[in-house]
PDB file of C-alpha atoms and ligand atoms in Angstrom:
ATOM      1  CA  UNK A   1     -24.970 -18.955  -7.691  1.00 72.00           C
ATOM      2  CA  UNK A   2     -21.668 -20.561  -6.741  1.00 93.00           C
ATOM      3  CA  UNK A   3     -21.651 -21.506  -3.051  1.00 97.00           C
ATOM      4  CA  UNK A   4     -19.154 -22.940  -0.574  1.00 98.00           C
ATOM      5  CA  UNK A   5     -20.177 -24.992   2.448  1.00 98.00           C
ATOM      6  CA  UNK A   6     -17.794 -24.675   5.411  1.00 98.00           C
ATOM      7  CA  UNK A   7     -18.828 -26.550   8.561  1.00 97.00           C
ATOM      8  CA  UNK A   8     -22.379 -25.364   9.356  1.00 97.00           C
ATOM      9  CA  UNK A   9     -22.404 -22.328   7.076  1.00 98.00           C
ATOM     10  CA  UNK A  10     -23.005 -21.778   3.375  1.00 98.00           C
ATOM     11  CA  UNK A  11     -21.046 -18.936   1.785  1.00 98.00           C
ATOM     12  CA  UNK A  12     -21.690 -17.311  -1.594  1.00 98.00           C
ATOM     13  CA  UNK A  13     -19.147 -16.430  -4.255  1.00 98.00           C
ATOM     14  CA  UNK A  14     -17.695 -12.931  -3.764  1.00 98.00           C
ATOM     15  CA  UNK A  15     -14.236 -12.339  -5.321  1.00 98.00           C
ATOM     16  CA  UNK A  16     -13.141 -14.754  -8.067  1.00 98.00           C
ATOM     17  CA  UNK A  17      -9.590 -16.039  -8.321  1.00 98.00           C
ATOM     18  CA  UNK A  18      -8.874 -14.081 -11.512  1.00 98.00           C
ATOM     19  CA  UNK A  19      -9.799 -10.773  -9.904  1.00 98.00           C
ATOM     20  CA  UNK A  20      -7.577 -11.623  -6.897  1.00 98.00           C
ATOM     21  CA  UNK A  21      -4.626 -12.364  -9.194  1.00 98.00           C
ATOM     22  CA  UNK A  22      -5.137  -9.142 -11.186  1.00 98.00           C
ATOM     23  CA  UNK A  23      -5.224  -7.173  -7.937  1.00 98.00           C
ATOM     24  CA  UNK A  24      -2.018  -8.837  -6.731  1.00 98.00           C
ATOM     25  CA  UNK A  25      -0.200  -8.136 -10.010  1.00 98.00           C
ATOM     26  CA  UNK A  26      -0.979  -4.434  -9.611  1.00 98.00           C
ATOM     27  CA  UNK A  27       0.120  -4.399  -5.951  1.00 98.00           C
ATOM     28  CA  UNK A  28       3.402  -6.119  -6.818  1.00 98.00           C
ATOM     29  CA  UNK A  29       4.070  -3.600  -9.590  1.00 98.00           C
ATOM     30  CA  UNK A  30       3.384  -0.718  -7.161  1.00 98.00           C
ATOM     31  CA  UNK A  31       5.779  -2.209  -4.580  1.00 98.00           C
ATOM     32  CA  UNK A  32       8.514  -2.721  -7.195  1.00 98.00           C
ATOM     33  CA  UNK A  33       8.083   0.867  -8.378  1.00 98.00           C
ATOM     34  CA  UNK A  34       8.227   2.339  -4.857  1.00 98.00           C
ATOM     35  CA  UNK A  35      10.814   0.121  -3.139  1.00 98.00           C
ATOM     36  CA  UNK A  36      13.113  -1.338  -5.788  1.00 97.00           C
ATOM     37  CA  UNK A  37      16.342  -0.183  -4.100  1.00 98.00           C
ATOM     38  CA  UNK A  38      15.147  -0.546  -0.498  1.00 98.00           C
ATOM     39  CA  UNK A  39      16.158  -4.193   0.096  1.00 98.00           C
ATOM     40  CA  UNK A  40      12.833  -4.811   1.911  1.00 98.00           C
ATOM     41  CA  UNK A  41      12.100  -7.572   4.379  1.00 98.00           C
ATOM     42  CA  UNK A  42       8.501  -8.722   3.979  1.00 98.00           C
ATOM     43  CA  UNK A  43       6.809 -10.003   7.135  1.00 98.00           C
ATOM     44  CA  UNK A  44       3.718 -12.086   6.398  1.00 98.00           C
ATOM     45  CA  UNK A  45       1.313 -12.382   9.304  1.00 97.00           C
ATOM     46  CA  UNK A  46       0.208 -16.000   9.816  1.00 96.00           C
ATOM     47  CA  UNK A  47      -2.012 -17.878   9.465  1.00 95.00           C
ATOM     48  CA  UNK A  48      -4.393 -16.219   7.039  1.00 96.00           C
ATOM     49  CA  UNK A  49      -1.890 -14.429   4.806  1.00 98.00           C
ATOM     50  CA  UNK A  50       0.158 -17.443   3.698  1.00 98.00           C
ATOM     51  CA  UNK A  51      -1.515 -17.869   0.283  1.00 98.00           C
ATOM     52  CA  UNK A  52      -1.661 -14.140  -0.490  1.00 98.00           C
ATOM     53  CA  UNK A  53       1.962 -13.745   0.639  1.00 98.00           C
ATOM     54  CA  UNK A  54       3.102 -16.550  -1.668  1.00 98.00           C
ATOM     55  CA  UNK A  55       1.258 -15.160  -4.698  1.00 98.00           C
ATOM     56  CA  UNK A  56       2.373 -11.570  -4.027  1.00 98.00           C
ATOM     57  CA  UNK A  57       5.989 -12.531  -3.427  1.00 98.00           C
ATOM     58  CA  UNK A  58       6.116 -14.524  -6.683  1.00 98.00           C
ATOM     59  CA  UNK A  59       5.093 -11.383  -8.602  1.00 98.00           C
ATOM     60  CA  UNK A  60       7.701  -9.120  -6.993  1.00 98.00           C
ATOM     61  CA  UNK A  61      10.810  -8.570  -9.086  1.00 98.00           C
ATOM     62  CA  UNK A  62      13.050  -6.510  -6.754  1.00 98.00           C
ATOM     63  CA  UNK A  63      15.621  -8.169  -4.480  1.00 98.00           C
ATOM     64  CA  UNK A  64      13.664  -8.919  -1.295  1.00 98.00           C
ATOM     65  CA  UNK A  65      13.391 -11.320   1.640  1.00 98.00           C
ATOM     66  CA  UNK A  66      10.313 -12.765   3.324  1.00 98.00           C
ATOM     67  CA  UNK A  67       9.700 -14.146   6.790  1.00 97.00           C
ATOM     68  CA  UNK A  68       6.567 -15.320   8.595  1.00 97.00           C
ATOM     69  CA  UNK A  69       5.390 -14.029  11.962  1.00 97.00           C
ATOM     70  CA  UNK A  70       2.434 -14.456  14.239  1.00 95.00           C
ATOM     71  CA  UNK A  71       0.890 -12.464  17.069  1.00 89.00           C
ATOM     72  CA  UNK A  72       0.016 -14.649  20.040  1.00 86.00           C
ATOM     73  CA  UNK A  73      -1.393 -13.763  23.427  1.00 81.00           C
ATOM     74  CA  UNK A  74      -1.015 -15.649  26.659  1.00 79.00           C
ATOM     75  CA  UNK A  75      -2.041 -15.060  30.282  1.00 76.00           C
ATOM     76  CA  UNK A  76       0.795 -13.252  32.016  1.00 68.00           C
ATOM     77  CA  UNK A  77       1.598 -13.618  35.703  1.00 66.00           C
ATOM     78  CA  UNK A  78       1.005  -9.920  36.424  1.00 65.00           C
ATOM     79  CA  UNK A  79      -2.293  -8.177  37.075  1.00 64.00           C
ATOM     80  CA  UNK A  80      -2.643  -6.876  33.549  1.00 66.00           C
ATOM     81  CA  UNK A  81      -4.046 -10.098  32.109  1.00 74.00           C
ATOM     82  CA  UNK A  82      -3.155 -11.055  28.581  1.00 82.00           C
ATOM     83  CA  UNK A  83       0.351 -10.429  27.248  1.00 81.00           C
ATOM     84  CA  UNK A  84       0.957 -10.115  23.510  1.00 86.00           C
ATOM     85  CA  UNK A  85       3.914 -11.820  21.962  1.00 89.00           C
ATOM     86  CA  UNK A  86       5.460 -11.663  18.506  1.00 93.00           C
ATOM     87  CA  UNK A  87       6.503 -15.145  17.387  1.00 93.00           C
ATOM     88  CA  UNK A  88       8.778 -16.216  14.561  1.00 93.00           C
ATOM     89  CA  UNK A  89      10.926 -13.152  13.912  1.00 93.00           C
ATOM     90  CA  UNK A  90      14.560 -14.237  13.558  1.00 92.00           C
ATOM     91  CA  UNK A  91      15.901 -11.455  11.333  1.00 93.00           C
ATOM     92  CA  UNK A  92      17.469  -8.259  12.611  1.00 94.00           C
ATOM     93  CA  UNK A  93      15.042  -5.524  11.596  1.00 96.00           C
ATOM     94  CA  UNK A  94      16.906  -2.525  13.038  1.00 97.00           C
ATOM     95  CA  UNK A  95      17.586  -0.132  10.180  1.00 98.00           C
ATOM     96  CA  UNK A  96      15.702  -2.318   7.666  1.00 98.00           C
ATOM     97  CA  UNK A  97      12.728  -1.459   5.453  1.00 98.00           C
ATOM     98  CA  UNK A  98       9.854  -3.663   6.577  1.00 98.00           C
ATOM     99  CA  UNK A  99       6.702  -4.482   4.630  1.00 98.00           C
ATOM    100  CA  UNK A 100       3.949  -6.208   6.600  1.00 98.00           C
ATOM    101  CA  UNK A 101       1.736  -8.521   4.537  1.00 98.00           C
ATOM    102  CA  UNK A 102      -1.812  -9.014   5.844  1.00 98.00           C
ATOM    103  CA  UNK A 103      -4.681 -10.969   4.299  1.00 98.00           C
ATOM    104  CA  UNK A 104      -7.361  -8.703   5.768  1.00 98.00           C
ATOM    105  CA  UNK A 105      -7.525  -5.631   7.988  1.00 98.00           C
ATOM    106  CA  UNK A 106     -10.751  -5.439   9.950  1.00 97.00           C
ATOM    107  CA  UNK A 107     -10.630  -3.382  13.170  1.00 96.00           C
ATOM    108  CA  UNK A 108      -6.854  -2.993  12.882  1.00 96.00           C
ATOM    109  CA  UNK A 109      -6.238  -4.095  16.474  1.00 93.00           C
ATOM    110  CA  UNK A 110      -4.004  -7.049  15.534  1.00 92.00           C
ATOM    111  CA  UNK A 111      -1.750  -4.850  13.435  1.00 96.00           C
ATOM    112  CA  UNK A 112      -1.637  -2.122  16.078  1.00 95.00           C
ATOM    113  CA  UNK A 113      -0.072  -4.658  18.465  1.00 93.00           C
ATOM    114  CA  UNK A 114       2.365  -5.886  15.829  1.00 95.00           C
ATOM    115  CA  UNK A 115       3.392  -2.314  14.949  1.00 96.00           C
ATOM    116  CA  UNK A 116       4.030  -1.586  18.644  1.00 94.00           C
ATOM    117  CA  UNK A 117       6.406  -4.544  18.824  1.00 93.00           C
ATOM    118  CA  UNK A 118       8.228  -3.604  15.622  1.00 96.00           C
ATOM    119  CA  UNK A 119       8.613   0.061  16.600  1.00 94.00           C
ATOM    120  CA  UNK A 120      10.701  -0.969  19.599  1.00 94.00           C
ATOM    121  CA  UNK A 121      13.167  -2.663  17.256  1.00 96.00           C
ATOM    122  CA  UNK A 122      13.824   0.562  15.331  1.00 97.00           C
ATOM    123  CA  UNK A 123      13.288  -0.418  11.688  1.00 98.00           C
ATOM    124  CA  UNK A 124      14.146   2.247   9.084  1.00 98.00           C
ATOM    125  CA  UNK A 125      10.568   2.142   7.768  1.00 98.00           C
ATOM    126  CA  UNK A 126       7.417   0.044   8.070  1.00 98.00           C
ATOM    127  CA  UNK A 127       4.877  -0.223   5.259  1.00 98.00           C
ATOM    128  CA  UNK A 128       1.645  -2.208   5.275  1.00 98.00           C
ATOM    129  CA  UNK A 129       0.126  -4.161   2.424  1.00 98.00           C
ATOM    130  CA  UNK A 130      -3.237  -5.900   2.740  1.00 98.00           C
ATOM    131  CA  UNK A 131      -5.293  -7.801   0.203  1.00 98.00           C
ATOM    132  CA  UNK A 132      -8.634  -6.948   1.825  1.00 98.00           C
ATOM    133  CA  UNK A 133      -9.701  -3.960   3.927  1.00 98.00           C
ATOM    134  CA  UNK A 134     -12.989  -3.311   5.738  1.00 98.00           C
ATOM    135  CA  UNK A 135     -13.135   0.498   6.076  1.00 98.00           C
ATOM    136  CA  UNK A 136     -16.398   0.411   8.054  1.00 98.00           C
ATOM    137  CA  UNK A 137     -14.818  -1.787  10.757  1.00 97.00           C
ATOM    138  CA  UNK A 138     -11.458  -0.010  10.996  1.00 97.00           C
ATOM    139  CA  UNK A 139     -10.803   1.589  14.412  1.00 97.00           C
ATOM    140  CA  UNK A 140      -7.029   2.015  14.432  1.00 97.00           C
ATOM    141  CA  UNK A 141      -4.948   5.031  13.443  1.00 95.00           C
ATOM    142  CA  UNK A 142      -2.126   3.662  11.322  1.00 97.00           C
ATOM    143  CA  UNK A 143      -1.863   4.306   7.592  1.00 98.00           C
ATOM    144  CA  UNK A 144      -2.319   1.382   5.193  1.00 98.00           C
ATOM    145  CA  UNK A 145       0.099   1.880   2.300  1.00 98.00           C
ATOM    146  CA  UNK A 146      -1.232  -0.681  -0.204  1.00 98.00           C
ATOM    147  CA  UNK A 147      -4.851  -1.893  -0.247  1.00 98.00           C
ATOM    148  CA  UNK A 148      -5.988  -4.562  -2.700  1.00 98.00           C
ATOM    149  CA  UNK A 149      -9.779  -4.527  -2.417  1.00 98.00           C
ATOM    150  CA  UNK A 150     -12.090  -2.651  -0.029  1.00 98.00           C
ATOM    151  CA  UNK A 151     -14.972  -4.820   1.134  1.00 98.00           C
ATOM    152  CA  UNK A 152     -18.105  -4.315   3.271  1.00 98.00           C
ATOM    153  CA  UNK A 153     -18.111  -5.311   6.918  1.00 97.00           C
ATOM    154  CA  UNK A 154     -19.148  -8.942   6.314  1.00 97.00           C
ATOM    155  CA  UNK A 155     -17.318 -12.155   7.133  1.00 97.00           C
ATOM    156  CA  UNK A 156     -15.319 -13.692   4.267  1.00 98.00           C
ATOM    157  CA  UNK A 157     -13.565 -17.043   3.753  1.00 98.00           C
ATOM    158  CA  UNK A 158     -11.280 -18.642   1.198  1.00 98.00           C
ATOM    159  CA  UNK A 159      -7.894 -17.832  -0.300  1.00 98.00           C
ATOM    160  CA  UNK A 160      -6.211 -18.395   3.077  1.00 98.00           C
ATOM    161  CA  UNK A 161      -9.012 -16.965   5.195  1.00 98.00           C
ATOM    162  CA  UNK A 162     -10.762 -19.450   7.470  1.00 97.00           C
ATOM    163  CA  UNK A 163     -14.006 -20.115   9.266  1.00 97.00           C
ATOM    164  CA  UNK A 164     -13.068 -21.993  12.457  1.00 97.00           C
ATOM    165  CA  UNK A 165      -9.958 -23.309  10.759  1.00 96.00           C
ATOM    166  CA  UNK A 166     -11.628 -24.507   7.539  1.00 98.00           C
ATOM    167  CA  UNK A 167     -12.177 -22.982   4.113  1.00 98.00           C
ATOM    168  CA  UNK A 168      -8.639 -21.661   3.595  1.00 98.00           C
ATOM    169  CA  UNK A 169      -8.080 -23.953   0.595  1.00 98.00           C
ATOM    170  CA  UNK A 170     -10.571 -22.246  -1.696  1.00 98.00           C
ATOM    171  CA  UNK A 171      -9.118 -20.341  -4.670  1.00 97.00           C
ATOM    172  CA  UNK A 172     -11.924 -17.784  -4.603  1.00 98.00           C
ATOM    173  CA  UNK A 173     -13.166 -15.605  -1.753  1.00 98.00           C
ATOM    174  CA  UNK A 174     -16.691 -16.204  -0.456  1.00 98.00           C
ATOM    175  CA  UNK A 175     -18.914 -14.239   1.889  1.00 98.00           C
ATOM    176  CA  UNK A 176     -21.892 -14.938   4.133  1.00 93.00           C
TER     177      UNK A 176
HETATM  178  P1  5GP B   1      -8.378  -7.034  13.089  1.00 63.44           P
HETATM  179  O1  5GP B   1      -7.414  -7.147  14.228  1.00 63.44           O
HETATM  180  O2  5GP B   1      -7.929  -6.081  12.010  1.00 63.44           O
HETATM  181  O3  5GP B   1      -9.778  -6.748  13.543  1.00 63.44           O
HETATM  182  O4  5GP B   1      -8.522  -8.469  12.457  1.00 63.44           O
HETATM  183  C1  5GP B   1      -7.459  -9.062  11.855  1.00 63.44           C
HETATM  184  C2  5GP B   1      -7.625 -10.550  11.772  1.00 63.44           C
HETATM  185  O5  5GP B   1      -8.968 -10.995  12.021  1.00 63.44           O
HETATM  186  C3  5GP B   1      -7.325 -10.984  10.368  1.00 63.44           C
HETATM  187  O6  5GP B   1      -5.928 -11.174  10.167  1.00 63.44           O
HETATM  188  C4  5GP B   1      -8.125 -12.237  10.253  1.00 63.44           C
HETATM  189  O7  5GP B   1      -7.397 -13.305  10.788  1.00 63.44           O
HETATM  190  C5  5GP B   1      -9.347 -11.995  11.112  1.00 63.44           C
HETATM  191  N1  5GP B   1     -10.485 -11.524  10.305  1.00 63.44           N
HETATM  192  C6  5GP B   1     -11.033 -10.288  10.258  1.00 63.44           C
HETATM  193  N2  5GP B   1     -12.073 -10.239   9.419  1.00 63.44           N
HETATM  194  C7  5GP B   1     -12.198 -11.485   8.898  1.00 63.44           C
HETATM  195  C8  5GP B   1     -13.093 -12.079   7.939  1.00 63.44           C
HETATM  196  O8  5GP B   1     -14.005 -11.461   7.367  1.00 63.44           O
HETATM  197  N3  5GP B   1     -12.892 -13.397   7.661  1.00 63.44           N
HETATM  198  C9  5GP B   1     -11.908 -14.134   8.237  1.00 63.44           C
HETATM  199  N4  5GP B   1     -11.809 -15.413   7.876  1.00 63.44           N
HETATM  200  N5  5GP B   1     -11.052 -13.605   9.142  1.00 63.44           N
HETATM  201  C10 5GP B   1     -11.189 -12.303   9.454  1.00 63.44           C
END
């Protein structure tokens, strides 16, 4: 069986590149069908989604923009501990149709924080597209509009997804 060694771990082949590309072609067609006249602004969540975002965006035919954002947390000065911050957003999103691009949705906590930030900026609509989704791990209560592939609750690497920073540059997705 095809394996991938990343640092101290050996991963086994899980989703081949061809299947990923077929999935993305279908997602892009669905987005074009649903949003062609919406002038959407795609927001890709770094770091993991950069390869998926590039491949998805290349397949989209409607007029659209893309920007890259990141959720960061730092220790605030108040008593509440960590403060979440949205980094990288330069566009005005008030009144705009936003599509968030995620590589993987696990518990959904990261996206819950991002959605909270975006809500305050009063976009016209917010849709979510994710390549991978772990339904057994999901604990949030937002709706995911476009799901590429549902996967079991196991750790995956490759195609932008990392293990301690490494493994992102694999064309296929591997699992433990
Ligand atoms: P959530 O907040 O939904 O639990 O997790 C979201 C983030 O956790 C993802 O954007 C990703 O960075 C990371 N993550 C969750 N599951 C996996 C996984 O199986 N593999 C990798 N490499 N990262 C994951």
